[in-house]
């Protein structure tokens, strides 16, 4: 759950706890007691209906969508959130945007999207809206989550030509990667 959604839920809970004593105060009970039974039922039903609908009135933030965009001769990785200004998360001056494509996810044989379809960079979302990024390449560099994949010093360079993706896992001819980090030799 992201921060904005948590704050929204907290605000709903706070409002509910503030309204509850008003609905169930002695004055409200006395007033409802003087009404015919159907009116009392209708008032109580409407009060609880309003409380139940309160979370719907607060529009929670469902998180940002991530996009790769061309900027001058390079590429930028942008977070786009509804109603807010786009935020540049990373600048990738050495990445050729016009040659950028998605590396096929071999773990998902049901994949029907074209390899040129890489925006937005949020795919394979689960029930809790946790989304997996996709591996991309321009033929020279490999990208994951807006970052150029680089091996630590002393390790072989990332080989874009032999790079294969298996969900968040990936491998080239010399290394194994998980979630954008080198984990081991192949």
Coordinates of C-alpha atoms in Angstrom, one line a residue:
X1 CA 0.0 0.0 0.0
X2 CA 1.5 3.3 -0.9
X3 CA 1.7 6.3 1.4
X4 CA -1.2 8.3 -0.1
X5 CA -3.5 5.3 0.1
X6 CA -2.5 4.7 3.7
X7 CA -3.2 8.4 4.6
X8 CA -6.6 8.2 2.8
X9 CA -7.6 5.1 4.9
X10 CA -6.4 6.7 8.1
X11 CA -8.5 9.8 7.3
X12 CA -11.6 7.6 6.7
X13 CA -11.0 5.8 10.0
X14 CA -10.6 9.1 11.9
X15 CA -13.8 10.6 10.3
X16 CA -15.7 7.4 11.2
X17 CA -14.6 7.6 14.8
X18 CA -15.6 11.2 15.0
X19 CA -19.0 10.7 13.4
X20 CA -19.9 7.6 15.4
X21 CA -20.6 9.4 18.8
X22 CA -22.8 11.9 17.0
X23 CA -24.9 9.2 15.4
X24 CA -25.2 7.3 18.7
X25 CA -25.5 10.2 21.1
X26 CA -28.3 10.4 23.7
X27 CA -29.8 13.4 21.8
X28 CA -29.8 11.4 18.6
X29 CA -31.4 8.4 20.3
X30 CA -34.1 10.5 21.9
X31 CA -34.9 12.2 18.6
X32 CA -35.0 8.9 16.8
X33 CA -37.2 7.5 19.6
X34 CA -39.8 10.2 19.0
X35 CA -40.1 9.2 15.3
X36 CA -42.1 6.3 13.8
X37 CA -40.2 3.1 13.6
X38 CA -39.7 3.3 9.8
X39 CA -38.2 6.8 10.1
X40 CA -35.8 5.6 12.7
X41 CA -34.7 2.7 10.6
X42 CA -34.3 4.9 7.5
X43 CA -32.2 7.5 9.5
X44 CA -29.9 4.8 10.9
X45 CA -29.6 3.1 7.5
X46 CA -28.7 6.4 5.8
X47 CA -26.2 7.3 8.5
X48 CA -24.4 4.0 8.1
X49 CA -24.7 4.2 4.4
X50 CA -22.9 7.6 4.5
X51 CA -20.2 6.2 6.7
X52 CA -19.7 3.2 4.4
X53 CA -19.5 5.4 1.3
X54 CA -16.9 7.8 2.9
X55 CA -13.9 5.9 1.6
X56 CA -15.3 6.1 -1.9
X57 CA -15.5 9.9 -1.7
X58 CA -11.8 10.2 -1.0
X59 CA -9.9 9.4 -4.2
X60 CA -6.8 7.4 -3.2
X61 CA -3.6 7.5 -5.2
X62 CA -3.2 4.2 -7.0
X63 CA 0.5 4.9 -7.7
X64 CA 2.4 6.2 -10.6
X65 CA 2.8 4.9 -14.1
X66 CA 6.4 4.8 -15.3
X67 CA 7.3 5.8 -18.9
X68 CA 10.5 6.0 -21.0
X69 CA 10.5 9.2 -23.1
X70 CA 12.9 10.7 -25.6
X71 CA 14.7 13.8 -24.4
X72 CA 17.0 15.5 -26.8
X73 CA 19.5 12.7 -27.9
X74 CA 18.9 10.5 -24.9
X75 CA 16.1 8.9 -22.8
X76 CA 14.5 9.8 -19.5
X77 CA 12.5 7.6 -17.1
X78 CA 9.4 9.5 -15.8
X79 CA 6.8 8.9 -13.1
X80 CA 3.4 10.1 -14.2
X81 CA 0.8 10.5 -11.5
X82 CA -2.7 11.6 -12.2
X83 CA -3.2 15.3 -11.4
X84 CA 0.5 15.9 -10.6
X85 CA 3.5 17.1 -12.7
X86 CA 5.6 14.4 -14.2
X87 CA 8.7 13.6 -12.2
X88 CA 11.9 12.6 -14.0
X89 CA 13.4 9.7 -12.0
X90 CA 16.5 9.1 -14.2
X91 CA 18.2 10.5 -17.2
X92 CA 19.8 8.0 -19.6
X93 CA 21.8 10.1 -22.0
X94 CA 23.6 7.1 -23.6
X95 CA 20.4 5.2 -24.3
X96 CA 19.0 5.5 -27.9
X97 CA 15.2 5.9 -27.4
X98 CA 14.4 5.2 -31.1
X99 CA 16.1 1.7 -30.8
X100 CA 14.5 0.8 -27.4
X101 CA 12.5 -2.4 -27.3
X102 CA 11.3 -4.8 -24.6
X103 CA 13.2 -8.0 -24.1
X104 CA 10.7 -10.9 -24.4
X105 CA 9.7 -12.4 -21.0
X106 CA 10.4 -16.2 -21.5
X107 CA 8.6 -17.0 -18.2
X108 CA 5.3 -15.8 -19.7
X109 CA 4.4 -17.8 -22.8
X110 CA 1.0 -16.1 -22.9
X111 CA 2.6 -12.7 -23.8
X112 CA 0.8 -11.1 -26.8
X113 CA 2.2 -7.6 -26.7
X114 CA 4.7 -6.5 -29.3
X115 CA 8.3 -6.1 -28.2
X116 CA 8.1 -2.4 -29.2
X117 CA 5.3 -2.0 -26.6
X118 CA 7.2 -1.0 -23.5
X119 CA 5.2 2.0 -22.1
X120 CA 4.0 2.2 -19.4
X121 CA 6.7 0.2 -17.6
X122 CA 4.3 -1.5 -15.2
X123 CA 3.2 -5.0 -16.2
X124 CA 2.3 -8.3 -14.6
X125 CA 0.5 -6.7 -11.6
X126 CA -0.7 -8.9 -8.8
X127 CA -3.8 -8.5 -6.6
X128 CA -2.1 -6.0 -4.4
X129 CA -1.1 -3.8 -7.3
X130 CA 2.6 -4.8 -7.0
X131 CA 3.8 -4.5 -10.5
X132 CA 6.9 -5.9 -12.2
X133 CA 9.0 -3.8 -14.5
X134 CA 10.2 -5.1 -17.8
X135 CA 13.7 -5.6 -19.2
X136 CA 14.5 -3.3 -22.1
X137 CA 17.4 -2.8 -24.5
X138 CA 18.6 -0.5 -27.2
X139 CA 21.0 -3.1 -28.5
X140 CA 23.9 -1.8 -26.4
X141 CA 22.5 -1.2 -22.9
X142 CA 20.0 -3.2 -20.8
X143 CA 17.5 -1.3 -18.7
X144 CA 15.5 -2.3 -15.6
X145 CA 13.2 0.1 -13.8
X146 CA 14.8 3.2 -15.4
X147 CA 18.4 2.3 -14.7
X148 CA 21.1 1.0 -17.0
X149 CA 22.2 -2.4 -15.8
X150 CA 25.9 -2.5 -14.9
X151 CA 27.9 -5.2 -13.3
X152 CA 30.3 -4.4 -10.4
X153 CA 33.9 -3.7 -11.1
X154 CA 35.9 -6.8 -11.9
X155 CA 32.9 -8.6 -13.4
X156 CA 32.2 -9.0 -17.1
X157 CA 30.1 -6.3 -18.8
X158 CA 26.4 -6.9 -19.4
X159 CA 26.0 -8.6 -22.8
X160 CA 22.8 -7.2 -24.4
X161 CA 23.0 -9.6 -27.4
X162 CA 22.6 -12.7 -25.3
X163 CA 20.4 -11.2 -22.6
X164 CA 17.2 -13.2 -21.8
X165 CA 14.4 -12.3 -19.4
X166 CA 12.5 -14.7 -17.1
X167 CA 10.2 -12.3 -15.2
X168 CA 12.3 -10.4 -12.6
X169 CA 15.1 -12.8 -13.3
X170 CA 17.4 -12.5 -16.3
X171 CA 20.7 -13.9 -17.6
X172 CA 23.2 -13.2 -20.3
X173 CA 26.1 -15.5 -21.4
X174 CA 28.1 -14.8 -18.2
X175 CA 25.8 -13.6 -15.4
X176 CA 22.5 -14.0 -13.7
X177 CA 20.4 -11.1 -12.6
X178 CA 17.4 -10.5 -10.3
X179 CA 15.4 -7.3 -10.0
X180 CA 18.0 -5.2 -11.8
X181 CA 21.1 -6.5 -9.9
X182 CA 23.7 -9.1 -10.8
X183 CA 23.5 -12.0 -8.4
X184 CA 25.9 -14.7 -9.7
X185 CA 28.0 -16.1 -12.5
X186 CA 26.1 -18.2 -15.0

